[in-house]
Amino acid sequence: MKLRFPSMLSRASQLENQLDDFFDKVVVATLIFRNSLELYLNHGICDEYREKLREVETIESKADQLRRDIEVALYHHTLIPELRSDVLALLEEVDKLINRVEACLFKFEIEQPQFPEQHKESVRRLLQTVCECMDQIIYACRAFFRDQNSVKDYSAQVQWLESEADKLSTSLLRAVFRDEQLDLAQRIHLRYFVERIDDLANAAEDISDSLTIYAIKRGI
């Protein structure tokens, strides 16, 4: 469903479409990320995983180009000049979130960490929470253009999910480092990847903090 941004982007339908497309790409990248790591936990690195990684590469490249196109439109057509710097900063932060997703998938493909069966369900719970957090930040971003009053609610949800992700990652790491079947090198390797997944929720929370400030400035 196409979202409308009447209050900020009136008479700028092309920019509306570009923003919609940009945020849609984050949603799709998040979905592929979740499916890819589920696939990895079940089957390890396989052709299907590599295909999904290529899909995220393509999405990341298109998102980069869209961000540049939006930047040009904002300057060339002098659209929403009073908020231009905030919009540009927001788009860059969101674009970096896609970059983090892509980088995380690449690291799994290269290093292939071996999660023992007894820890995989905890990884899945962390993955689900982190992806929900990323979905919520995109809701918040759309709300910034469409319904400023909703930004606070979505941001609160992002913060709650980030906190839950922290709890899940801490619990998982504690279990990993107490697992006597793993040597120290294995524990450290798994810790790195748990933290990489959790970092995506941290990045979403950082965007949420910025959005809250942008929304306050817009309301002044």
XYZ file of N, CA and C in Angstrom:
660
model
N 0.847 -1.203 0.000
C 0.000 0.000 0.000
C 0.876 1.244 0.000
N 0.606 2.150 -0.913
C 1.419 3.357 -1.023
C 1.035 4.340 0.075
N 2.046 4.872 0.730
C 1.816 5.863 1.773
C 1.856 7.259 1.190
N 1.059 8.131 1.750
C 1.021 9.521 1.306
C 1.673 10.397 2.365
N 2.352 11.443 1.893
C 3.014 12.369 2.803
C 2.506 13.784 2.523
N 1.224 14.054 2.755
C 0.660 15.323 2.315
C 1.218 16.543 3.014
N 1.550 16.433 4.290
C 1.928 17.632 5.024
C 3.306 18.139 4.648
N 4.233 17.227 4.324
C 5.589 17.647 4.042
C 5.884 17.701 2.551
N 5.295 16.819 1.786
C 5.712 16.657 0.404
C 4.590 16.933 -0.593
N 3.748 17.888 -0.303
C 2.696 18.234 -1.239
C 3.309 18.677 -2.552
N 2.688 18.264 -3.655
C 3.130 18.590 -5.013
C 4.544 18.064 -5.298
N 4.891 16.985 -4.641
C 6.195 16.373 -4.901
C 6.007 14.864 -5.011
N 5.111 14.462 -5.905
C 4.729 13.053 -5.974
C 5.897 12.152 -6.343
N 6.802 12.630 -7.191
C 7.943 11.802 -7.557
C 8.822 11.517 -6.339
N 9.014 12.531 -5.514
C 9.801 12.344 -4.298
C 9.093 11.391 -3.341
N 7.777 11.494 -3.262
C 7.006 10.555 -2.441
C 7.287 9.129 -2.876
N 7.224 8.907 -4.184
C 7.443 7.565 -4.721
C 8.853 7.072 -4.423
N 9.821 7.969 -4.539
C 11.205 7.578 -4.280
C 11.412 7.207 -2.809
N 10.818 7.983 -1.919
C 10.936 7.670 -0.498
C 10.253 6.349 -0.165
N 9.065 6.150 -0.741
C 8.373 4.874 -0.548
C 9.249 3.714 -0.993
N 9.820 3.857 -2.173
C 10.657 2.801 -2.740
C 11.883 2.550 -1.866
N 12.484 3.621 -1.387
C 13.674 3.504 -0.537
C 13.361 2.724 0.740
N 12.284 3.103 1.421
C 11.932 2.412 2.661
C 11.490 0.975 2.397
N 10.820 0.754 1.256
C 10.438 -0.611 0.893
C 11.659 -1.516 0.778
N 12.743 -0.975 0.266
C 13.951 -1.778 0.087
C 14.533 -2.218 1.428
N 14.415 -1.388 2.430
C 14.886 -1.781 3.762
C 14.029 -2.921 4.304
N 12.729 -2.815 4.093
C 11.815 -3.865 4.555
C 12.153 -5.195 3.891
N 12.366 -5.167 2.586
C 12.686 -6.397 1.853
C 14.041 -6.947 2.293
N 15.024 -6.061 2.464
C 16.350 -6.503 2.912
C 16.271 -7.165 4.283
N 15.446 -6.616 5.161
C 15.269 -7.203 6.494
C 14.655 -8.589 6.400
N 13.649 -8.732 5.548
C 12.997 -10.036 5.369
C 13.985 -11.067 4.823
N 14.761 -10.673 3.827
C 15.745 -11.594 3.251
C 16.817 -11.942 4.280
N 17.216 -10.963 5.066
C 18.207 -11.200 6.122
C 17.717 -12.273 7.087
N 16.495 -12.121 7.529
C 15.941 -13.100 8.475
C 15.861 -14.484 7.833
N 15.355 -14.552 6.611
C 15.238 -15.837 5.924
C 16.608 -16.464 5.674
N 17.589 -15.623 5.362
C 18.938 -16.123 5.079
C 19.567 -16.760 6.311
N 19.426 -16.102 7.459
C 20.036 -16.662 8.660
C 19.273 -17.880 9.165
N 17.963 -17.906 8.952
C 17.202 -19.125 9.253
C 17.713 -20.271 8.386
N 17.939 -19.972 7.125
C 18.470 -20.968 6.192
C 19.855 -21.428 6.639
N 20.673 -20.478 7.062
C 22.025 -20.814 7.512
C 21.989 -21.720 8.738
N 21.129 -21.406 9.689
C 21.046 -22.220 10.901
C 20.594 -23.641 10.590
N 19.773 -23.789 9.552
C 19.250 -25.111 9.198
C 20.174 -25.900 8.276
N 20.832 -25.194 7.357
C 21.577 -25.901 6.305
C 23.006 -25.406 6.111
N 23.424 -24.379 6.820
C 24.740 -23.818 6.582
C 24.763 -23.024 5.284
N 25.967 -22.732 4.792
C 26.082 -22.002 3.533
C 25.736 -22.933 2.376
N 24.798 -22.496 1.557
C 24.344 -23.294 0.423
C 24.056 -22.345 -0.737
N 23.690 -22.898 -1.873
C 23.428 -22.073 -3.051
C 22.294 -21.086 -2.795
N 21.276 -21.517 -2.068
C 20.141 -20.631 -1.794
C 20.577 -19.451 -0.929
N 21.453 -19.711 0.036
C 21.971 -18.619 0.866
C 22.718 -17.617 -0.004
N 23.567 -18.112 -0.876
C 24.349 -17.220 -1.734
C 23.443 -16.420 -2.666
N 22.354 -17.031 -3.110
C 21.405 -16.311 -3.960
C 20.742 -15.175 -3.182
N 20.385 -15.440 -1.943
C 19.783 -14.395 -1.112
C 20.784 -13.275 -0.840
N 22.039 -13.640 -0.661
C 23.076 -12.636 -0.461
C 23.196 -11.736 -1.682
N 23.122 -12.326 -2.871
C 23.160 -11.523 -4.102
C 21.947 -10.603 -4.194
N 20.802 -11.069 -3.727
C 19.601 -10.230 -3.724
C 19.805 -9.009 -2.830
N 20.392 -9.218 -1.666
C 20.637 -8.097 -0.756
C 21.662 -7.144 -1.353
N 22.670 -7.668 -2.032
C 23.639 -6.812 -2.721
C 22.931 -5.896 -3.715
N 22.017 -6.471 -4.484
C 21.279 -5.693 -5.482
C 20.419 -4.632 -4.811
N 19.744 -5.017 -3.739
C 18.900 -4.071 -3.007
C 19.741 -2.931 -2.448
N 20.891 -3.264 -1.881
C 21.763 -2.236 -1.304
C 22.228 -1.252 -2.369
N 22.573 -1.772 -3.536
C 23.021 -0.908 -4.631
C 21.896 0.017 -5.097
N 20.693 -0.530 -5.230
C 19.550 0.283 -5.661
C 19.176 1.314 -4.599
N 19.289 0.936 -3.339
C 18.988 1.882 -2.260
C 19.982 3.036 -2.267
N 21.253 2.732 -2.516
C 22.267 3.786 -2.622
C 21.909 4.775 -3.725
N 21.524 4.239 -4.878
C 21.186 5.105 -6.003
C 19.944 5.931 -5.708
N 18.963 5.309 -5.077
C 17.748 6.040 -4.708
C 18.066 7.181 -3.750
N 18.920 6.896 -2.774
C 19.293 7.947 -1.819
C 19.938 9.117 -2.540
N 20.815 8.826 -3.483
C 21.463 9.899 -4.245
C 20.442 10.674 -5.071
N 19.510 9.963 -5.686
C 18.480 10.627 -6.492
C 17.615 11.544 -5.631
N 17.284 11.077 -4.439
C 16.476 11.888 -3.526
C 17.251 13.123 -3.090
N 18.533 12.956 -2.820
C 19.365 14.102 -2.437
C 19.389 15.148 -3.542
N 19.549 14.701 -4.780
C 19.561 15.629 -5.915
C 18.226 16.352 -6.014
N 17.134 15.609 -5.857
C 15.803 16.215 -5.954
C 15.592 17.260 -4.864
N 16.052 16.958 -3.665
C 15.869 17.896 -2.557
C 16.609 19.204 -2.802
N 17.787 19.127 -3.384
C 18.575 20.335 -3.653
C 18.152 21.021 -4.951
N 17.972 20.231 -6.003
C 17.687 20.811 -7.315
C 16.329 21.505 -7.349
N 15.346 20.884 -6.695
C 13.992 21.440 -6.718
C 13.664 22.222 -5.450
N 14.659 22.404 -4.604
C 14.502 23.124 -3.331
C 13.258 22.673 -2.572
N 13.071 21.360 -2.480
C 11.924 20.812 -1.763
C 12.204 20.797 -0.262
N 11.180 21.061 0.514
C 11.231 21.107 1.982
C 12.577 21.634 2.494
N 12.980 22.854 2.091
C 14.311 23.367 2.457
C 14.528 23.472 3.956
N 13.472 23.742 4.717
C 13.640 23.919 6.160
C 13.966 22.602 6.867
N 13.715 21.474 6.196
C 13.974 20.172 6.808
C 14.958 19.334 6.009
N 15.531 19.933 4.998
C 16.352 19.169 4.061
C 17.520 18.463 4.755
N 18.236 19.164 5.611
C 19.403 18.556 6.253
C 19.006 17.366 7.122
N 17.859 17.473 7.805
C 17.397 16.363 8.637
C 16.998 15.167 7.784
N 16.315 15.426 6.680
C 15.900 14.340 5.789
C 17.118 13.638 5.207
N 18.107 14.401 4.783
C 19.322 13.811 4.222
C 20.052 12.962 5.263
N 20.140 13.469 6.477
C 20.804 12.714 7.546
C 20.049 11.425 7.851
N 18.723 11.507 7.849
C 17.904 10.321 8.099
C 18.129 9.264 7.027
N 18.113 9.687 5.771
C 18.300 8.739 4.676
C 19.671 8.070 4.750
N 20.679 8.821 5.116
C 22.022 8.242 5.227
C 22.080 7.208 6.350
N 21.424 7.502 7.458
C 21.412 6.547 8.570
C 20.697 5.257 8.182
N 19.567 5.399 7.494
C 18.814 4.215 7.079
C 19.596 3.424 6.036
N 20.258 4.125 5.133
C 21.073 3.455 4.121
C 22.183 2.636 4.776
N 22.761 3.167 5.832
C 23.812 2.435 6.545
C 23.260 1.173 7.202
N 21.972 1.189 7.552
C 21.360 -0.007 8.132
C 21.354 -1.145 7.107
N 21.020 -0.824 5.856
C 21.080 -1.843 4.802
C 22.513 -2.328 4.626
N 23.462 -1.409 4.686
C 24.869 -1.796 4.565
C 25.266 -2.786 5.657
N 24.768 -2.557 6.862
C 25.081 -3.458 7.972
C 24.480 -4.845 7.745
N 23.265 -4.870 7.221
C 22.617 -6.146 6.910
C 23.450 -6.925 5.898
N 23.840 -6.245 4.832
C 24.653 -6.885 3.799
C 25.977 -7.382 4.377
N 26.637 -6.542 5.166
C 27.933 -6.909 5.739
C 27.817 -8.123 6.655
N 26.740 -8.180 7.426
C 26.538 -9.304 8.335
C 26.387 -10.610 7.554
N 25.608 -10.578 6.481
C 25.427 -11.780 5.663
C 26.737 -12.209 5.018
N 27.530 -11.243 4.571
C 28.832 -11.564 3.990
C 29.741 -12.230 5.024
N 29.722 -11.721 6.252
C 30.583 -12.287 7.290
C 30.189 -13.727 7.604
N 28.889 -14.000 7.620
C 28.448 -15.381 7.810
C 28.936 -16.264 6.664
N 28.842 -15.749 5.443
C 29.240 -16.535 4.268
C 30.737 -16.821 4.275
N 31.528 -15.873 4.737
C 32.982 -16.027 4.723
C 33.474 -16.891 5.888
N 33.002 -16.593 7.101
C 33.567 -17.238 8.290
C 32.811 -18.489 8.732
N 31.530 -18.583 8.373
C 30.714 -19.767 8.646
C 30.817 -20.247 10.101
N 30.367 -19.425 11.045
C 30.394 -19.836 12.455
C 29.500 -21.059 12.681
N 29.937 -21.932 13.545
C 29.196 -23.165 13.819
C 28.463 -23.053 15.153
N 27.161 -22.766 15.088
C 26.353 -22.690 16.298
C 25.895 -24.092 16.689
N 26.209 -24.539 17.897
C 25.719 -25.843 18.353
C 24.189 -25.860 18.400
N 23.618 -27.035 18.232
C 22.158 -27.169 18.194
C 21.501 -26.569 19.428
N 22.128 -26.730 20.585
C 21.506 -26.277 21.829
C 21.411 -24.758 21.928
N 22.092 -24.035 21.041
C 22.045 -22.570 21.078
C 21.260 -21.967 19.907
N 20.863 -22.788 18.964
C 20.244 -22.251 17.748
C 18.892 -21.591 18.013
N 18.113 -22.143 18.925
C 16.804 -21.547 19.197
C 16.962 -20.154 19.805
N 17.975 -19.963 20.617
C 18.241 -18.637 21.185
C 18.662 -17.659 20.097
N 19.433 -18.137 19.136
C 19.811 -17.287 18.003
C 18.565 -16.886 17.221
N 17.653 -17.828 17.033
C 16.415 -17.529 16.292
C 15.580 -16.474 17.012
N 15.488 -16.577 18.322
C 14.716 -15.577 19.077
C 15.361 -14.201 18.964
N 16.676 -14.169 19.042
C 17.380 -12.890 18.873
C 17.146 -12.338 17.477
N 17.265 -13.189 16.476
C 17.063 -12.770 15.089
C 15.667 -12.201 14.882
N 14.651 -12.869 15.416
C 13.277 -12.393 15.271
C 13.106 -11.014 15.900
N 13.633 -10.830 17.095
C 13.484 -9.555 17.799
C 14.209 -8.431 17.071
N 15.415 -8.714 16.589
C 16.191 -7.705 15.866
C 15.479 -7.295 14.583
N 14.936 -8.257 13.856
C 14.238 -7.932 12.605
C 12.954 -7.153 12.870
N 12.259 -7.477 13.943
C 11.079 -6.694 14.318
C 11.476 -5.263 14.648
N 12.612 -5.105 15.291
C 13.115 -3.770 15.626
C 13.392 -2.973 14.354
N 14.009 -3.606 13.359
C 14.285 -2.922 12.097
C 12.996 -2.577 11.359
N 12.013 -3.461 11.426
C 10.721 -3.153 10.798
C 10.077 -1.932 11.449
N 10.145 -1.874 12.769
C 9.523 -0.760 13.484
C 10.198 0.570 13.169
N 11.506 0.560 12.954
C 12.161 1.833 12.651
C 11.729 2.343 11.291
N 11.401 1.455 10.371
C 10.905 1.906 9.071
C 9.494 2.468 9.211
N 8.672 1.865 10.071
C 7.366 2.467 10.367
C 7.557 3.882 10.907
N 8.524 4.048 11.781
C 8.787 5.366 12.365
C 9.247 6.356 11.304
N 10.100 5.892 10.384
C 10.579 6.772 9.313
C 9.429 7.223 8.420
N 8.562 6.301 8.060
C 7.406 6.669 7.228
C 6.509 7.658 7.978
N 6.351 7.414 9.281
C 5.496 8.299 10.078
C 6.058 9.712 10.138
N 7.362 9.856 10.083
C 7.979 11.182 10.115
C 7.467 12.047 8.969
N 7.225 11.438 7.823
C 6.717 12.176 6.670
C 5.195 12.227 6.625
N 4.552 11.250 7.204
C 3.108 11.120 7.065
C 2.329 11.611 8.277
N 2.780 11.233 9.469
C 2.028 11.516 10.692
C 3.010 11.682 11.845
N 3.434 12.903 12.049
C 4.478 13.188 13.033
C 4.114 12.682 14.426
N 2.832 12.708 14.758
C 2.416 12.303 16.096
C 2.667 10.824 16.373
N 2.805 10.027 15.305
C 3.036 8.590 15.477
C 4.501 8.247 15.688
N 5.388 9.185 15.395
C 6.821 8.907 15.495
C 7.191 8.471 16.908
N 6.661 9.153 17.894
C 6.997 8.839 19.284
C 6.599 7.414 19.642
N 5.414 6.988 19.189
C 4.942 5.637 19.507
C 5.821 4.572 18.862
N 6.139 4.767 17.589
C 6.999 3.793 16.906
C 8.399 3.783 17.516
N 8.893 4.944 17.866
C 10.224 5.027 18.468
C 10.265 4.307 19.816
N 9.189 4.420 20.569
C 9.123 3.714 21.851
C 9.161 2.205 21.638
N 8.496 1.748 20.577
C 8.519 0.321 20.269
C 9.924 -0.133 19.862
N 10.607 0.706 19.092
C 11.991 0.398 18.703
C 12.870 0.264 19.944
N 12.727 1.190 20.858
C 13.553 1.171 22.068
C 13.270 -0.069 22.909
N 12.009 -0.453 22.986
C 11.653 -1.651 23.754
C 12.246 -2.903 23.117
N 12.129 -3.005 21.790
C 12.660 -4.171 21.090
C 14.184 -4.231 21.177
N 14.834 -3.073 21.117
C 16.293 -3.048 21.252
C 16.704 -3.539 22.630
N 15.955 -3.142 23.645
C 16.240 -3.603 24.997
C 16.048 -5.114 25.113
N 14.985 -5.625 24.478
C 14.747 -7.071 24.483
C 15.866 -7.808 23.757
N 16.330 -7.238 22.648
C 17.434 -7.857 21.907
C 18.695 -7.902 22.763
N 18.946 -6.851 23.514
C 20.102 -6.833 24.414
C 20.008 -7.955 25.448
N 18.818 -8.137 25.995
C 18.628 -9.199 26.991
C 18.857 -10.577 26.374
N 18.314 -10.767 25.174
C 18.462 -12.060 24.506
C 19.914 -12.340 24.143
N 20.600 -11.323 23.648
C 22.003 -11.525 23.262
C 22.874 -11.787 24.489
N 22.598 -11.084 25.579
C 23.363 -11.304 26.810
C 23.150 -12.716 27.340
N 21.897 -13.159 27.328
C 21.588 -14.514 27.784
C 22.266 -15.561 26.902
N 22.235 -15.330 25.597
C 22.865 -16.259 24.659
C 24.376 -16.306 24.864
N 24.988 -15.145 25.013
C 26.436 -15.100 25.212
C 26.839 -15.773 26.520
N 26.026 -15.576 27.539
C 26.322 -16.227 28.818
C 26.288 -17.753 28.657
N 25.288 -18.237 27.909
C 25.182 -19.680 27.680
C 26.354 -20.202 26.854
N 26.759 -19.435 25.856
C 27.883 -19.847 25.003
C 29.172 -19.950 25.816
N 29.430 -18.962 26.651
C 30.691 -18.958 27.394
C 30.690 -19.923 28.579
N 29.524 -20.459 28.898
C 29.464 -21.486 29.937
C 29.387 -22.893 29.346
N 29.380 -22.964 28.030
C 29.289 -24.258 27.349
C 30.671 -24.911 27.327
N 30.849 -25.937 28.139
C 32.151 -26.580 28.264
C 32.521 -27.398 27.034
N 31.566 -27.628 26.145
C 31.865 -28.361 24.915
C 32.564 -27.479 23.881
N 32.569 -26.179 24.120
C 33.199 -25.239 23.192
C 34.539 -24.779 23.749
N 35.544 -24.706 22.885
C 36.808 -24.140 23.345
C 36.729 -22.613 23.269
N 37.746 -21.941 23.784
C 37.701 -20.484 23.877
C 37.590 -19.834 22.504
N 38.300 -20.352 21.529
C 38.247 -19.779 20.183
C 36.840 -19.860 19.605
N 36.159 -20.983 19.822
C 34.784 -21.131 19.340
C 33.852 -20.148 20.041
N 34.023 -19.990 21.330
C 33.172 -19.068 22.088
C 33.340 -17.635 21.582
N 34.582 -17.238 21.370
C 34.850 -15.881 20.887
C 34.287 -15.685 19.484
N 34.416 -16.713 18.651
C 33.886 -16.625 17.287
C 32.372 -16.457 17.300
N 31.681 -17.242 18.116
C 30.224 -17.136 18.201
C 29.809 -15.795 18.798
N 30.578 -15.325 19.784
C 30.270 -14.013 20.380
C 30.267 -12.924 19.315
N 31.248 -12.955 18.439
C 31.345 -11.942 17.389
C 30.067 -11.899 16.561
N 29.532 -13.045 16.196
C 28.360 -13.068 15.326
C 27.072 -12.740 16.077
N 26.995 -13.123 17.327
C 25.844 -12.705 18.135
C 25.819 -11.184 18.240
N 26.974 -10.592 18.464
C 27.053 -9.132 18.575
C 26.739 -8.447 17.254
N 27.122 -9.064 16.127
C 26.826 -8.463 14.821
C 25.315 -8.422 14.577
N 24.624 -9.482 14.975
C 23.163 -9.486 14.830
C 22.549 -8.430 15.745
N 22.974 -8.419 16.996
C 22.431 -7.472 17.971
C 22.710 -6.024 17.574
N 23.836 -5.779 16.923
C 24.197 -4.418 16.514
C 23.168 -3.804 15.566
N 22.444 -4.626 14.841
C 21.421 -4.095 13.936
C 20.296 -3.429 14.724
N 19.938 -4.008 15.856
C 18.933 -3.376 16.717
C 19.486 -2.088 17.319
N 20.766 -2.088 17.674
C 21.389 -0.864 18.191
C 21.358 0.244 17.145
N 21.630 -0.124 15.889
C 21.601 0.867 14.807
C 20.194 1.411 14.611
N 19.199 0.536 14.717
C 17.809 0.984 14.594
C 17.453 1.956 15.714
N 17.937 1.676 16.914
C 17.669 2.581 18.035
C 18.341 3.935 17.816
N 19.537 3.932 17.255
C 20.217 5.200 16.960
C 19.397 6.043 15.983
N 18.831 5.390 14.972
C 17.975 6.108 14.020
C 16.748 6.651 14.742
N 16.199 5.847 15.648
C 15.031 6.276 16.418
C 15.337 7.525 17.238
N 16.509 7.558 17.855
C 16.902 8.736 18.633
C 16.977 9.975 17.741
N 17.554 9.804 16.556
C 17.649 10.930 15.618
C 16.266 11.377 15.168
N 15.408 10.410 14.859
C 14.052 10.734 14.406
C 13.294 11.542 15.444
N 13.454 11.175 16.688
C 12.764 11.894 17.755
C 13.172 13.362 17.766
N 14.465 13.610 17.591
C 14.956 14.990 17.549
C 14.418 15.714 16.322
N 14.452 15.045 15.161
C 13.948 15.670 13.932
C 12.469 16.023 14.076
N 11.700 15.127 14.689
C 10.266 15.367 14.853
C 10.009 16.548 15.782
N 10.809 16.660 16.836
C 10.671 17.792 17.756
C 10.975 19.096 17.026
N 12.053 19.103 16.241
C 12.416 20.303 15.480
C 11.318 20.671 14.496
N 10.717 19.660 13.883
C 9.656 19.922 12.918
C 8.433 20.535 13.587
N 8.219 20.180 14.865
C 7.045 20.675 15.566
C 7.221 22.057 16.155
N 8.467 22.551 16.151
C 8.715 23.884 16.735
C 8.233 24.986 15.800
